Every structure is written in structure tokens, then in C-alpha cells.
Coordinates of C-alpha atoms in Angstrom, one line a residue:
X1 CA 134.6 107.0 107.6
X2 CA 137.7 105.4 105.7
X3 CA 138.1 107.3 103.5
X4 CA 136.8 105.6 99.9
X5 CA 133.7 106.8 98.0
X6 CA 130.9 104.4 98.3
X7 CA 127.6 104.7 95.7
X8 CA 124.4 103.1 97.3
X9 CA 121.2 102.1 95.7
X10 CA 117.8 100.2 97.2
X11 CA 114.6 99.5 95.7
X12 CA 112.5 99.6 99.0
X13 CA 111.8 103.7 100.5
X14 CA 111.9 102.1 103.6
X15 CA 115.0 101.0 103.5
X16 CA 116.6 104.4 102.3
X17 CA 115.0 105.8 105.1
X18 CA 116.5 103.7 107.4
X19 CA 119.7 104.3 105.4
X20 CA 119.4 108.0 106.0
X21 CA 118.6 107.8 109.4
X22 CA 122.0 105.4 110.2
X23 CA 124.4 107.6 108.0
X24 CA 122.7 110.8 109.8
X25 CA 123.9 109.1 112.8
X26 CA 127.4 108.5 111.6
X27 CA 128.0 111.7 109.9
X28 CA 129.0 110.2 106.6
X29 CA 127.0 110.9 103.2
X30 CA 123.2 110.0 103.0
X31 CA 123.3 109.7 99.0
X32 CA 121.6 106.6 98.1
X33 CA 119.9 105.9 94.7
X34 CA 116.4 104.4 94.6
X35 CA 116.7 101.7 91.5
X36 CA 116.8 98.0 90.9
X37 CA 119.5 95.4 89.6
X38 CA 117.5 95.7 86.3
X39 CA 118.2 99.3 86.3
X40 CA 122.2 99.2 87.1
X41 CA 123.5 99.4 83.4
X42 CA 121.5 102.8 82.4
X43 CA 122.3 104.1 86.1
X44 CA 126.3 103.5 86.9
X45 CA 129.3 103.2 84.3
X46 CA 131.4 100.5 83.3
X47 CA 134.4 99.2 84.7
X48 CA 134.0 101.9 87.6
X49 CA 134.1 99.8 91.0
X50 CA 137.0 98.2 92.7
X51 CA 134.1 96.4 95.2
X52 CA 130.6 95.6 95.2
X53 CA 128.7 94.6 98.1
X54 CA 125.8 92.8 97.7
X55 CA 124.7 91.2 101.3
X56 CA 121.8 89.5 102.9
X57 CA 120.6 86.7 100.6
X58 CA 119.1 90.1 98.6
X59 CA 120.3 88.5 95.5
X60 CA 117.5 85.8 95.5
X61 CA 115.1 88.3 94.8
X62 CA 116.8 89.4 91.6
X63 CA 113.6 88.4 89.7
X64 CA 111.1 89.2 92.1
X65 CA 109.4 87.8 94.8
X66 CA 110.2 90.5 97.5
X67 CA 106.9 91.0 99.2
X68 CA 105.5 89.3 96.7
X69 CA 103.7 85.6 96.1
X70 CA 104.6 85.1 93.0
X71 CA 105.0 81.8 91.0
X72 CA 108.1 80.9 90.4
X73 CA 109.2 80.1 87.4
X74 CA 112.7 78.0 87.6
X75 CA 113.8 79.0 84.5
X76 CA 113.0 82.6 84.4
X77 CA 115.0 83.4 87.5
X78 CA 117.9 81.7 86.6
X79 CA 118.0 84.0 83.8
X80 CA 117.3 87.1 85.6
X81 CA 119.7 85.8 88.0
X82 CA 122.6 85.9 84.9
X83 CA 121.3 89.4 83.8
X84 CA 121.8 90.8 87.5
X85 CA 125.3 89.1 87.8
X86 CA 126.3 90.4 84.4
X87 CA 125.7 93.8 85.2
X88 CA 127.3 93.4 88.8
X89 CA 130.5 91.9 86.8
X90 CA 130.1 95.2 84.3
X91 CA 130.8 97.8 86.8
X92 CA 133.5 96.1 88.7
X93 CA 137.1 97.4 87.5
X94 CA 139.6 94.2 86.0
X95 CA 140.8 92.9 89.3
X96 CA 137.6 94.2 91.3
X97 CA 135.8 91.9 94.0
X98 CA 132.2 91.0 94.4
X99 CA 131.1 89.7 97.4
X100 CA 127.7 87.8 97.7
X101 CA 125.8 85.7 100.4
X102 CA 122.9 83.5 100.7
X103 CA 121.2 81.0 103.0
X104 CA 123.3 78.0 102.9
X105 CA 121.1 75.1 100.9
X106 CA 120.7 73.3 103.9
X107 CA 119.3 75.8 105.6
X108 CA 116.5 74.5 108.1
X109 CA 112.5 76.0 108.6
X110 CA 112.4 78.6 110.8
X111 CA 109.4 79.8 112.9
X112 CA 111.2 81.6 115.7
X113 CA 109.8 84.4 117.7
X114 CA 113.0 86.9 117.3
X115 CA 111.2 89.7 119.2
X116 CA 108.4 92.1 120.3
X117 CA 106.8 94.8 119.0
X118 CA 104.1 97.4 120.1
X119 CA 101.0 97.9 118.2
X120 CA 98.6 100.3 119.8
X121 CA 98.1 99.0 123.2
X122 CA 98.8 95.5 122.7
X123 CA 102.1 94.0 122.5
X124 CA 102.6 91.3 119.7
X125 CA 105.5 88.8 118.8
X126 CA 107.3 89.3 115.8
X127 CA 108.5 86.1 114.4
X128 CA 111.1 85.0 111.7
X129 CA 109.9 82.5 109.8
X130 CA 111.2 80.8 106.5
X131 CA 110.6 77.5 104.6
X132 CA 111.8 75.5 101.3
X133 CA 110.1 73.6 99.3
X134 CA 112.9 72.0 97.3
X135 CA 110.4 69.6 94.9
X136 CA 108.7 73.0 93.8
X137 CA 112.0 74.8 93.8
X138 CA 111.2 78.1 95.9
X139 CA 111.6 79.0 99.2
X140 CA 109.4 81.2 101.4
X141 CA 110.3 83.9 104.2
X142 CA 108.4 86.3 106.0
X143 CA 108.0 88.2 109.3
X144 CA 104.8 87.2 111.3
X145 CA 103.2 90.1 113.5
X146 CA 101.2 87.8 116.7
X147 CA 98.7 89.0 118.6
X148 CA 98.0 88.0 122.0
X149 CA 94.6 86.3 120.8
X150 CA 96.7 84.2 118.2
X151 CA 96.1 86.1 115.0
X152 CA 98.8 85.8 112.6
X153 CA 99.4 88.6 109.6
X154 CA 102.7 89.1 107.5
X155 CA 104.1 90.1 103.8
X156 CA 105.5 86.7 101.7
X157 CA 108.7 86.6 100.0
X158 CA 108.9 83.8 97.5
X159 CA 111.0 83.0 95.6
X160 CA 113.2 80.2 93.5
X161 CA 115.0 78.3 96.1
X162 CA 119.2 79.2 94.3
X163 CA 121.5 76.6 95.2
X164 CA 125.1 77.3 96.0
X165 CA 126.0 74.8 92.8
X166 CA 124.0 77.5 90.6
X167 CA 125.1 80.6 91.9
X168 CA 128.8 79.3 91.4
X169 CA 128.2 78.3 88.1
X170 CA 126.6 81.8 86.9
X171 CA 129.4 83.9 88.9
X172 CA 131.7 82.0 86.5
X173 CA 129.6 81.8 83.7
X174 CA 129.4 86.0 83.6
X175 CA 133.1 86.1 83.6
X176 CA 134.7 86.0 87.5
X177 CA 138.0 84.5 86.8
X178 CA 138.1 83.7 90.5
X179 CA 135.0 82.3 92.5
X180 CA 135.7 81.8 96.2
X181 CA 133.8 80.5 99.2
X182 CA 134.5 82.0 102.2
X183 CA 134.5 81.1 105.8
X184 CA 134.1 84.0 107.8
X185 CA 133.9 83.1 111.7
X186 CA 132.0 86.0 112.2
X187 CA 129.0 85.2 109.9
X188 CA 126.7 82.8 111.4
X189 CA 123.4 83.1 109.0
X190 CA 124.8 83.2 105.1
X191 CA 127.4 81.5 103.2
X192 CA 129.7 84.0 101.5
X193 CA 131.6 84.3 98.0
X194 CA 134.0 86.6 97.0
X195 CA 134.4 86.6 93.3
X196 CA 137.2 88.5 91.5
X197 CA 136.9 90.2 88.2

């Protein structure tokens, strides 16, 4: 609607088709790659992008864990973690921005009915729920689907529980000259960076 050219990519097909559906509404472009992180060095050029947007603690899941149970391996994520940063830092023109979020590390559990939804005839709460387990290094997060009756079902996330100090340290470590926390009034949920090529 601005005016710039914008390149989108998701892993999830339900999330491009939600994509799709929104820009349909907006009447922008609907062009959206389906790829992962791991996949951004064969897929978009160097040195092309004055900005890159990556928003809603997605980066956590860098190596894995997205639906998924998965053990975490500390170690192993950090790395993948350095991989997908290096190839954000890769596209971004000298003097580009990234911007980046996550929970804040003191973020507390959460089992929090956030809604309702409709399934068949019955009407169930949907509930947000999240949990860290700092001694084991991985947090959890999920939505819950209630029934009435008390049954819970729902798709883990797990993952390795990134602290701010770490994510810092690789944003420099890749090669941002400039790493800076933000405080954005308007953000109530994620802490923000902005990190300049």
C-alpha cells in the first residue's frame, strides 16, 4: 500500500493461506514463497534487502520444534540459531535493519482461556498456554482446544528456551554493527531489536 516491494516466505500452508486471504482483502500482492530459514541462501540474493521483518518470537523455532516435541538439544540450536541469523545478515543491504522479537526471559506461565471456538455442536475454550523450564533449557507453548466435559487436546511447540543475552550476542557475532533494544509502547507481548547491517 506504500509503495515498496515486499518478498514473503512461510513454512506452514496454513499460514500462506491466511496470508492470501488478508492480502485478497487489501488488494495488495498475494506472492508469498513457501520455504524455511534453512532454505534462504539458495532462495533470495545477497545484499538485496533494505529491511527484514522477522516477528512473533518465530525465530525460536529456527531449529525446530514448531508442532513438534522434540528434544532439545542446547547446543544444536544455538548453532542453528547463528546459521538462520547469518543468512538474515546476508540479504540485508550495508546499512539495512533487522528487526526481531521474542518473549521477554521473564516471561511468566500462561494457561489463559483467550477464546471460543465451535466444533460441531459443542462449543469449546481455546486456551493459550506456555511454560519454561529454565534447568532443562526449553520452553513449551501450545493452544489447548476444551471441551465442555473437560477433555484437553492441542499441538506442542518446544523448544530451547533463547535468552535475550544470547540472541544479542549472535546478532553481533554474525556481523550487526548496531544491536538495539527497543521499547515500543505499542508492543505489550515481545521484547524487540532492531539490528543494523
Amino acid at each position: 500500500e506504500k509503495g515498496f516491494n515486499v518478498d514473503c516466505m512461510d513454512l506452514m500452508a496454513d499460514e500462506i493461506r491466511v496470508f492470501k486471504k488478508n492480502a485478497l482483502v487489501l488488494g495488495v500482492s498475494d506472492k508469498i514463497e513457501q520455504s524455511s530459514w534453512k532454505e534462504i541462501p539458495a532462495n533470495y540474493p545477497k545484499e538485496h534487502y533494505d529491511f527484514l521483518f522477522c516477528r512473533g518470537n518465530s525465530f525460536i523455532y529456527a531449529n525446530g520444534g514448531w508442532n513438534a516435541g522434540q528434544i532439545v538439544n542446547p547446543t544444536e540450536s544455538l548453532e542453528a540459531y547463528q546459521r538462520t541469523l547469518q543468512s538474515f545478515y546476508d540479504t540485508i543491504r550495508r546499512q539495512g535493519h533487522l528487526y526481531i522479537d521474542k518473549f521477554p526471559d521473564n516471561e511468566k506461565p500462561h494457561y489463559e482461556v483467550v477464546g471460543k471456538v465451535i466444533v460441531g455442536n459443542s462449543i469449546e475454550d481455546l486456551i493459550f498456554y506456555t511454560r519454561r523450564f529454565p534447568d532443562q533449557n526449553y520452553r513449551e507453548a501450545k493452544m489447548i482446544r476444551r471441551k465442555p466435559e473437560g477433555e484437553e487436546t492441542g499441538v506442542l511447540n518446544k523448544t530451547y528456551d533463547l535468552k535475550e543475552e544470547e540472541l544479542e550476542s549472535l546478532l553481533s557475532k554474525v556481523g550487526f554493527s548496531q544491536v538495539n533494544r527497543l521499547n515500543l509502547t505499542q508492543e505489550k507481548t515481545f521484547n524487540v531489536w532492531l539490528a543494523q547491517k
